Amino acid sequence: MNRYRRLSLLIISTAAILLLAACSQSSEANKGTQNQPTQQATTKVAQGKKKLTIGIVNAPVTLNQINTQDNSASLAPIGLLNDALLDVTESAEFIPKLAESIKTKDKLNYTIKLRPDAKWNDGTPFTTADVAFTLKLALHADVETSFKLNFIEGLNDFGKLGKGVKEIAGLHVIDKHTFEIKAKTPIDPLVFNERFGAKVYYLPEHLLKDVDPAKLSTHPYFQKPDVTNGPYRFAAYEQGQYVELTKNEKYYLGAPKIDSIFFKVLPAANLVAQLQTGEVHMNSLPVGLVPITDYDKVKSFDNVNVTSASASEPAELFFNVEKLPNKKVRQAIAYALNRPLIVEQLLKGQAEIIDGGIPSSHPYFNKDITPYPYDPEKAKQLLQEAGFDSSRKLAFLIPIGNKVREQAADILVQNLEAVGLQIDVQQYDFPTLIDKVEKGEHDITIFTRDYYIEPSLYFTTYKSDDPESVIRYNNPVVDELIAQGEQEIDEAKRHEIYNRLQEVLHEDVPTLAVYSEKRLQVVSKDVLAGKPLNVGTFNNVNEWDLAVK
Amino acid sequence: MGSYIVRRLFIAVPVFFGITVLSFLIMNLAPGNPVDMLINPNIPKELLELKREKLGLNDPLYVQYANWLGGILRGDLGYSFSSYAPVSELIGKRIGPTLLLAAASLLIGLLIAIPVGVISAVKRNSKLDYFLTGMTFLGISIPPFFLGLGLIYITGIQLKWLPTGGISTLGGDGGTGDVLLHMILPVTVLGAAIAGKKVRYVRASMLEVLDQDFLRTARAKGLRELVVTNKHALRNALIPVIAVVGAEIPLLLGGSIVIEQVFQWPGIGQLTMEAILSRDYPVLMGLNLIAACVVLLINLFTDVLYAAADPRITYG
């Protein structure tokens, strides 16, 4: 009997210990967040406050404004916390933010005037001292940054200062609100505006001036960036769950109308559900995509407005040109694909067919190129002309994660098999896929590139001097045109060069776009002003408003 | 007993290092590395190389391992490759929700499994037994993620009774009631899965005990049937169940990955998933370390419990 009592005691105590451990742990976790004054402030008067929830599917990985790692999910909250000199609108126009003006006479020297009233959210004025501090620190040899400023004089080819160099030769501070940037060679203002004006965010010198550059990335400031200069300020960040931002009362363009904004991380299926229940007010692009397969469903919700953005950067096939050297084979594949079917059936007509990687809304898109039509007979004929060995299996590597792209790839495989090609489909998560592609294990792969305002960035992948390139392409004509395009600063001539380049690439087919999705912008009818933009940013957020229920 | 535990702990040390070496090797054998995630024609190769160098990815494996181990011995789990947050902080934030979910589900699971298993065994081959066994079978065969999605659809979206995910309402007060409300669905799904598996053990173990002589003796002494089953049979039948429940705990900590994904529960499972997809080695190693500790401790604990419960086992 005694032994049994001991046993039951043991069982009960085990369960109790487990529960106690769990409870104490979670109450500690709760305490952690509640101790923050901002959090408490939002909780106390939670009712009358305007709270906007934006749904995203991928979790932001960082809030570091000088090293965003080009992570689209991180760019959304970072863009609300920080202002750049300029903002980009949906139609790729630049509007002034921290900068009053950016002027150049020779496309070599750029003079930037800051708004005199710009300030950090702790009230400290934002001046050229912050600009100089940020640039020197971010471009320091030991600091990781996502800035791409290699055109500035004094920086090396990949846009960093050399070891031991502390000053940037191309940066001249004139007074508290004026500074100059000197480029190595003349540079298109469009490029300058994108890479310097819109993509560079700043660090508060008064807070970080004593930090050791080598230890910058792990500094606590980047876990809780509470001093920033954007319309919203940091409130809470739970990795994988949400980012909470509260309005910056001291915002120099006027205090925002919405009190707090939540970026809520959730799977795509839940995103649709929560847009319906009203838990999420809008989606974010391109990381909060409402699956286009849910188009009809979302259209039927009566509490949201659904619009389609202009056609975005396409899902693109990348051929391993070393393994498929004959351009007739690649052209045959282009003819074999039933892209109209994918657009009509899978994407409910919410997409466009183009051949190149530049989206049709881009100023440098070549409108004169007609996409390869769906013509399986022509494809068979070309394959025969090329003498393609039909017993050879083509490795088609497909990344998992984007359902629509996976389904489209399924159709593509059927199309290719219909013209007599043998396809070995391999699906991988993205890091695995990239590893295999870099080793050249693929014949064909599919993924989507980012959106670049600066056109030359679309072509770097076609250069022949990159041994690890996805496509392993070598074409002297293309190399020459790319080099010309990078150096040309006359806009009309640049258009000519890039039009010609797109023609050559269209003929040669080292890559082939499959479809450009028109992403769905779903916004609750409670939102009076504001919507997500295709390029992954938000404009004039301080003017956004929400109906009070 | 004390010396037994100490000896077991000493054996655990080399096992523990063996686990870390193996997991480090396996992790590095997987294709792709954290820098691959950044592939983008926009980023110059030199910068990626610089990053690789800074993260120590160019060092030979044994150097990387030694660096990591050195950090552990100093009590430093390192920094995440992607967010640069301290690994200990990342895991610390997530372990609470996972423990809460695991403990509640285990408790609910056992509260269902033990009575159902006992009833099923006592009334063996009756209609009730068939019904209960059938339900159990259903519980095992419905994949938890499917059940989860179904419940979300019905109770969350159609009826709007329960929140569809997360641990508390965004911007709400995060109070106990709110958390409990958010726990209902995931605990139901996990608890059902645990109950499903455990009912069979309890039933089998109980059946075995029910046939034994000492129960016949007990009955012959004139004890009431309820006392026979609940006091004598059940206590003996639960001994093997302890071991099974013990084995369930580490599974619960790591294996709730799917459930945490479905319900956006901010626990270890979700963190693991993110870390794997971004090849965030320091976070993965930190998680492995915790998992290894939990498995070793739970095993030790189960063995001690087992020995305490079963007189036939002596501390060797």
GROMACS .gro file of C-alpha atoms in nm, chain A residues 193-511:
model
  319
  193ASN     CA    1   1.750   5.832  -5.615
  194GLU     CA    2   1.684   5.462  -5.579
  195ARG     CA    3   2.005   5.347  -5.422
  196PHE     CA    4   2.084   5.651  -5.209
  197GLY     CA    5   1.759   5.841  -5.185
  198ALA     CA    6   1.513   5.562  -5.117
  199LYS     CA    7   1.713   5.270  -4.979
  200VAL     CA    8   1.939   5.433  -4.719
  201TYR     CA    9   1.800   5.463  -4.366
  202TYR     CA   10   1.980   5.641  -4.086
  203LEU     CA   11   2.107   5.574  -3.736
  204PRO     CA   12   2.082   5.821  -3.446
  205GLU     CA   13   2.435   5.946  -3.378
  206HIS     CA   14   2.347   6.072  -3.030
  207LEU     CA   15   2.263   5.716  -2.928
  208LEU     CA   16   2.519   5.501  -3.104
  209LYS     CA   17   2.828   5.718  -3.140
  210ASP     CA   18   3.043   5.507  -2.905
  211VAL     CA   19   2.962   5.163  -3.045
  212ASP     CA   20   3.245   4.939  -3.163
  213PRO     CA   21   3.180   4.876  -3.535
  214ALA     CA   22   3.281   4.511  -3.504
  215LYS     CA   23   3.007   4.454  -3.247
  216LEU     CA   24   2.743   4.673  -3.409
  217SER     CA   25   2.517   4.402  -3.547
  218THR     CA   26   2.456   4.247  -3.206
  219HIS     CA   27   2.396   4.581  -3.031
  220PRO     CA   28   2.068   4.583  -2.833
  221TYR     CA   29   1.949   4.888  -3.030
  222PHE     CA   30   1.876   4.666  -3.329
  223GLN     CA   31   1.660   4.435  -3.119
  224LYS     CA   32   1.459   4.733  -2.989
  225PRO     CA   33   1.515   5.030  -3.219
  226ASP     CA   34   1.320   5.277  -3.007
  227VAL     CA   35   1.478   5.590  -3.154
  228THR     CA   36   1.398   5.621  -3.525
  229ASN     CA   37   1.277   5.900  -3.751
  230GLY     CA   38   0.972   5.751  -3.926
  231PRO     CA   39   0.599   5.804  -3.868
  232TYR     CA   40   0.583   5.511  -3.627
  233ARG     CA   41   0.797   5.400  -3.336
  234PHE     CA   42   0.894   5.060  -3.206
  235ALA     CA   43   0.667   4.909  -2.944
  236ALA     CA   44   0.712   4.531  -2.947
  237TYR     CA   45   0.854   4.259  -3.167
  238GLU     CA   46   0.780   3.894  -3.111
  239GLN     CA   47   0.971   3.700  -3.372
  240GLY     CA   48   0.747   3.490  -3.589
  241GLN     CA   49   0.433   3.649  -3.444
  242TYR     CA   50   0.399   4.021  -3.480
  243VAL     CA   51   0.565   4.361  -3.481
  244GLU     CA   52   0.381   4.634  -3.295
  245LEU     CA   53   0.438   4.999  -3.381
  246THR     CA   54   0.290   5.306  -3.212
  247LYS     CA   55   0.251   5.647  -3.363
  248ASN     CA   56   0.534   5.897  -3.342
  249GLU     CA   57   0.367   6.206  -3.193
  250LYS     CA   58   0.670   6.412  -3.289
  251TYR     CA   59   0.671   6.310  -3.656
  252TYR     CA   60   0.793   6.604  -3.860
  253LEU     CA   61   0.529   6.561  -4.130
  254GLY     CA   62   0.249   6.558  -3.875
  255ALA     CA   63   0.147   6.298  -3.615
  256PRO     CA   64  -0.017   5.988  -3.768
  257LYS     CA   65  -0.391   5.938  -3.726
  258ILE     CA   66  -0.378   5.568  -3.654
  259ASP     CA   67  -0.251   5.497  -3.303
  260SER     CA   68  -0.085   5.163  -3.354
  261ILE     CA   69  -0.006   4.932  -3.640
  262PHE     CA   70   0.046   4.560  -3.605
  263PHE     CA   71   0.225   4.345  -3.858
  264LYS     CA   72   0.077   4.005  -3.791
  265VAL     CA   73   0.258   3.696  -3.920
  266LEU     CA   74   0.023   3.420  -4.030
  267PRO     CA   75  -0.006   3.145  -4.294
  268ALA     CA   76  -0.171   3.241  -4.625
  269ALA     CA   77  -0.482   3.033  -4.554
  270ASN     CA   78  -0.532   3.208  -4.219
  271LEU     CA   79  -0.469   3.544  -4.383
  272VAL     CA   80  -0.775   3.500  -4.603
  273ALA     CA   81  -0.980   3.379  -4.308
  274GLN     CA   82  -0.877   3.670  -4.087
  275LEU     CA   83  -0.944   3.925  -4.360
  276GLN     CA   84  -1.293   3.781  -4.359
  277THR     CA   85  -1.334   3.793  -3.981
  278GLY     CA   86  -1.189   4.144  -3.968
  279GLU     CA   87  -0.895   4.044  -3.749
  280VAL     CA   88  -0.664   4.163  -4.028
  281HIS     CA   89  -0.735   4.494  -4.205
  282MET     CA   90  -0.513   4.457  -4.509
  283ASN     CA   91  -0.248   4.238  -4.659
  284SER     CA   92   0.107   4.345  -4.731
  285LEU     CA   93   0.285   4.302  -5.064
  286PRO     CA   94   0.483   4.108  -5.171
  287VAL     CA   95   0.511   3.906  -4.847
  288GLY     CA   96   0.144   3.895  -4.752
  289LEU     CA   97   0.004   3.759  -5.076
  290VAL     CA   98  -0.356   3.652  -5.081
  291PRO     CA   99  -0.333   3.338  -5.297
  292ILE     CA  100  -0.479   3.429  -5.633
  293THR     CA  101  -0.661   3.095  -5.626
  294ASP     CA  102  -0.874   3.253  -5.351
  295TYR     CA  103  -0.966   3.545  -5.579
  296ASP     CA  104  -1.336   3.459  -5.612
  297LYS     CA  105  -1.366   3.391  -5.242
  298VAL     CA  106  -1.205   3.718  -5.136
  299LYS     CA  107  -1.412   3.907  -5.393
  300SER     CA  108  -1.725   3.773  -5.224
  301PHE     CA  109  -1.640   3.912  -4.878
  302ASP     CA  110  -1.854   4.218  -4.822
  303ASN     CA  111  -1.626   4.381  -4.564
  304VAL     CA  112  -1.324   4.436  -4.789
  305ASN     CA  113  -1.228   4.614  -5.110
  306VAL     CA  114  -1.021   4.408  -5.352
  307THR     CA  115  -0.803   4.567  -5.617
  308SER     CA  116  -0.530   4.424  -5.837
  309ALA     CA  117  -0.189   4.585  -5.845
  310SER     CA  118  -0.011   4.630  -6.176
  311ALA     CA  119   0.160   4.315  -6.302
  312SER     CA  120   0.455   4.236  -6.078
  313GLU     CA  121   0.796   4.076  -6.121
  314PRO     CA  122   0.738   3.744  -6.299
  315ALA     CA  123   0.802   3.387  -6.193
  316GLU     CA  124   1.087   3.303  -6.427
  317LEU     CA  125   1.244   2.989  -6.571
  318PHE     CA  126   1.625   2.989  -6.552
  319PHE     CA  127   1.798   2.751  -6.792
  320ASN     CA  128   2.138   2.603  -6.726
  321VAL     CA  129   2.282   2.719  -7.057
  322GLU     CA  130   2.591   2.499  -7.018
  323LYS     CA  131   2.366   2.194  -7.022
  324LEU     CA  132   2.119   2.328  -7.279
  325PRO     CA  133   2.359   2.516  -7.509
  326ASN     CA  134   2.141   2.503  -7.822
  327LYS     CA  135   1.911   2.803  -7.830
  328LYS     CA  136   1.662   2.608  -8.045
  329VAL     CA  137   1.600   2.377  -7.751
  330ARG     CA  138   1.534   2.671  -7.522
  331GLN     CA  139   1.306   2.831  -7.783
  332ALA     CA  140   1.125   2.499  -7.820
  333ILE     CA  141   1.057   2.503  -7.447
  334ALA     CA  142   0.921   2.858  -7.480
  335TYR     CA  143   0.680   2.741  -7.751
  336ALA     CA  144   0.583   2.431  -7.557
  337LEU     CA  145   0.453   2.614  -7.252
  338ASN     CA  146   0.083   2.679  -7.229
  339ARG     CA  147   0.114   3.005  -7.044
  340PRO     CA  148  -0.234   3.134  -7.145
  341LEU     CA  149  -0.384   2.834  -6.966
  342ILE     CA  150  -0.190   2.913  -6.648
  343VAL     CA  151  -0.302   3.274  -6.657
  344GLU     CA  152  -0.666   3.201  -6.733
  345GLN     CA  153  -0.729   2.895  -6.521
  346LEU     CA  154  -0.481   2.902  -6.238
  347LEU     CA  155  -0.450   3.277  -6.195
  348LYS     CA  156  -0.812   3.363  -6.284
  349GLY     CA  157  -0.691   3.608  -6.546
  350GLN     CA  158  -0.509   3.814  -6.282
  351ALA     CA  159  -0.173   3.795  -6.456
  352GLU     CA  160   0.013   3.896  -6.767
  353ILE     CA  161   0.240   3.704  -7.003
  354ILE     CA  162   0.578   3.854  -7.084
  355ASP     CA  163   0.904   3.686  -7.184
  356GLY     CA  164   1.170   3.890  -7.008
  357GLY     CA  165   1.229   3.942  -6.637
  358ILE     CA  166   1.145   4.314  -6.636
  359PRO     CA  167   0.782   4.374  -6.530
  360SER     CA  168   0.567   4.552  -6.789
  361SER     CA  169   0.509   4.849  -6.559
  362HIS     CA  170   0.884   4.918  -6.544
  363PRO     CA  171   1.004   5.225  -6.740
  364TYR     CA  172   1.270   5.014  -6.917
  365PHE     CA  173   1.036   4.734  -7.026
  366ASN     CA  174   1.064   4.672  -7.402
  367LYS     CA  175   0.704   4.688  -7.527
  368ASP     CA  176   0.790   4.577  -7.881
  369ILE     CA  177   0.872   4.219  -7.792
  370THR     CA  178   0.595   3.970  -7.864
  371PRO     CA  179   0.599   3.674  -7.626
  372TYR     CA  180   0.648   3.326  -7.770
  373PRO     CA  181   0.300   3.188  -7.842
  374TYR     CA  182   0.182   2.844  -7.727
  375ASP     CA  183   0.266   2.622  -8.024
  376PRO     CA  184   0.354   2.262  -7.934
  377GLU     CA  185   0.397   2.163  -8.301
  378LYS     CA  186   0.658   2.432  -8.351
  379ALA     CA  187   0.828   2.315  -8.031
  380LYS     CA  188   0.850   1.955  -8.158
  381GLN     CA  189   0.986   2.077  -8.489
  382LEU     CA  190   1.256   2.289  -8.320
  383LEU     CA  191   1.358   2.001  -8.097
  384GLN     CA  192   1.396   1.782  -8.403
  385GLU     CA  193   1.599   2.047  -8.585
  386ALA     CA  194   1.825   2.077  -8.283
  387GLY     CA  195   1.868   1.700  -8.284
  388PHE     CA  196   1.778   1.688  -7.917
  389ASP     CA  197   1.824   1.348  -7.757
  390SER     CA  198   1.473   1.272  -7.633
  391SER     CA  199   1.595   1.005  -7.393
  392ARG     CA  200   1.778   1.266  -7.188
  393LYS     CA  201   1.602   1.356  -6.864
  394LEU     CA  202   1.588   1.723  -6.780
  395ALA     CA  203   1.627   1.811  -6.413
  396PHE     CA  204   1.360   2.069  -6.327
  397LEU     CA  205   1.425   2.211  -5.978
  398ILE     CA  206   1.126   2.373  -5.812
  399PRO     CA  207   1.138   2.563  -5.481
  400ILE     CA  208   0.856   2.489  -5.240
  401GLY     CA  209   0.670   2.759  -5.053
  402ASN     CA  210   0.469   2.942  -5.318
  403LYS     CA  211   0.161   2.733  -5.395
  404VAL     CA  212   0.067   2.912  -5.716
  405ARG     CA  213   0.419   2.878  -5.853
  406GLU     CA  214   0.424   2.509  -5.760
  407GLN     CA  215   0.095   2.449  -5.939
  408ALA     CA  216   0.213   2.647  -6.240
  409ALA     CA  217   0.528   2.434  -6.248
  410ASP     CA  218   0.311   2.121  -6.255
  411ILE     CA  219   0.139   2.250  -6.568
  412LEU     CA  220   0.474   2.340  -6.722
  413VAL     CA  221   0.601   1.987  -6.665
  414GLN     CA  222   0.295   1.841  -6.839
  415ASN     CA  223   0.346   2.081  -7.130
  416LEU     CA  224   0.710   1.980  -7.167
  417GLU     CA  225   0.626   1.611  -7.153
  418ALA     CA  226   0.359   1.665  -7.417
  419VAL     CA  227   0.624   1.772  -7.669
  420GLY     CA  228   0.833   1.466  -7.595
  421LEU     CA  229   1.073   1.592  -7.330
  422GLN     CA  230   1.145   1.384  -7.022
  423ILE     CA  231   1.135   1.579  -6.700
  424ASP     CA  232   1.278   1.483  -6.365
  425VAL     CA  233   1.097   1.707  -6.116
  426GLN     CA  234   1.281   1.782  -5.793
  427GLN     CA  235   1.130   1.998  -5.521
  428TYR     CA  236   1.344   2.157  -5.251
  429ASP     CA  237   1.328   2.426  -4.988
  430PHE     CA  238   1.497   2.742  -5.102
  431PRO     CA  239   1.845   2.711  -4.942
  432THR     CA  240   1.878   2.355  -5.075
  433LEU     CA  241   1.765   2.462  -5.421
  434ILE     CA  242   2.016   2.747  -5.432
  435ASP     CA  243   2.294   2.513  -5.322
  436LYS     CA  244   2.212   2.271  -5.604
  437VAL     CA  245   2.166   2.545  -5.861
  438GLU     CA  246   2.499   2.702  -5.771
  439LYS     CA  247   2.663   2.367  -5.833
  440GLY     CA  248   2.487   2.351  -6.170
  441GLU     CA  249   2.282   2.039  -6.092
  442HIS     CA  250   1.977   2.176  -6.273
  443ASP     CA  251   1.869   2.196  -6.634
  444ILE     CA  252   1.580   2.425  -6.556
  445THR     CA  253   1.473   2.599  -6.238
  446ILE     CA  254   1.205   2.851  -6.150
  447PHE     CA  255   1.192   3.138  -5.905
  448THR     CA  256   1.104   3.504  -5.882
  449ARG     CA  257   1.348   3.791  -5.876
  450ASP     CA  258   1.303   4.117  -5.685
  451TYR     CA  259   1.175   4.442  -5.827
  452TYR     CA  260   1.452   4.685  -5.922
  453ILE     CA  261   1.389   5.042  -6.029
  454GLU     CA  262   1.749   5.056  -6.152
  455PRO     CA  263   1.733   4.859  -6.481
  456SER     CA  264   2.095   4.737  -6.489
  457LEU     CA  265   2.024   4.512  -6.191
  458TYR     CA  266   1.801   4.295  -6.410
  459PHE     CA  267   2.096   4.207  -6.628
  460THR     CA  268   2.382   4.130  -6.390
  461THR     CA  269   2.272   3.767  -6.392
  462TYR     CA  270   2.347   3.740  -6.769
  463LYS     CA  271   2.713   3.843  -6.734
  464SER     CA  272   2.958   3.575  -6.843
  465ASP     CA  273   3.217   3.637  -6.570
  466ASP     CA  274   3.021   3.476  -6.290
  467PRO     CA  275   3.120   3.109  -6.242
  468GLU     CA  276   2.839   3.046  -5.995
  469SER     CA  277   2.568   3.208  -6.204
  470VAL     CA  278   2.237   3.028  -6.210
  471ILE     CA  279   2.228   3.028  -6.590
  472ARG     CA  280   2.601   2.999  -6.679
  473TYR     CA  281   2.542   3.213  -6.981
  474ASN     CA  282   2.817   3.341  -7.207
  475ASN     CA  283   2.736   3.586  -7.484
  476PRO     CA  284   2.990   3.858  -7.575
  477VAL     CA  285   2.720   4.073  -7.736
  478VAL     CA  286   2.518   4.067  -7.415
  479ASP     CA  287   2.827   4.141  -7.203
  480GLU     CA  288   2.904   4.440  -7.422
  481LEU     CA  289   2.549   4.575  -7.404
  482ILE     CA  290   2.538   4.530  -7.026
  483ALA     CA  291   2.861   4.725  -6.988
  484GLN     CA  292   2.730   5.001  -7.214
  485GLY     CA  293   2.402   5.018  -7.025
  486GLU     CA  294   2.574   5.050  -6.688
  487GLN     CA  295   2.787   5.343  -6.807
  488GLU     CA  296   2.528   5.532  -7.011
  489ILE     CA  297   2.369   5.822  -6.831
  490ASP     CA  298   2.171   5.966  -7.117
  491GLU     CA  299   1.824   5.832  -7.060
  492ALA     CA  300   1.721   5.804  -7.427
  493LYS     CA  301   2.039   5.619  -7.519
  494ARG     CA  302   2.001   5.395  -7.219
  495HIS     CA  303   1.653   5.302  -7.333
  496GLU     CA  304   1.795   5.209  -7.675
  497ILE     CA  305   2.065   4.990  -7.523
  498TYR     CA  306   1.829   4.808  -7.291
  499ASN     CA  307   1.570   4.759  -7.565
  500ARG     CA  308   1.837   4.600  -7.781
  501LEU     CA  309   1.956   4.390  -7.488
  502GLN     CA  310   1.605   4.261  -7.422
  503GLU     CA  311   1.570   4.168  -7.789
  504VAL     CA  312   1.891   3.964  -7.784
  505LEU     CA  313   1.785   3.790  -7.464
  506HIS     CA  314   1.442   3.723  -7.611
  507GLU     CA  315   1.599   3.554  -7.911
  508ASP     CA  316   1.848   3.358  -7.698
  509VAL     CA  317   1.613   3.261  -7.412
  510PRO     CA  318   1.859   3.207  -7.125
  511THR     CA  319   1.561   3.281  -6.900
   0.00000   0.00000   0.00000
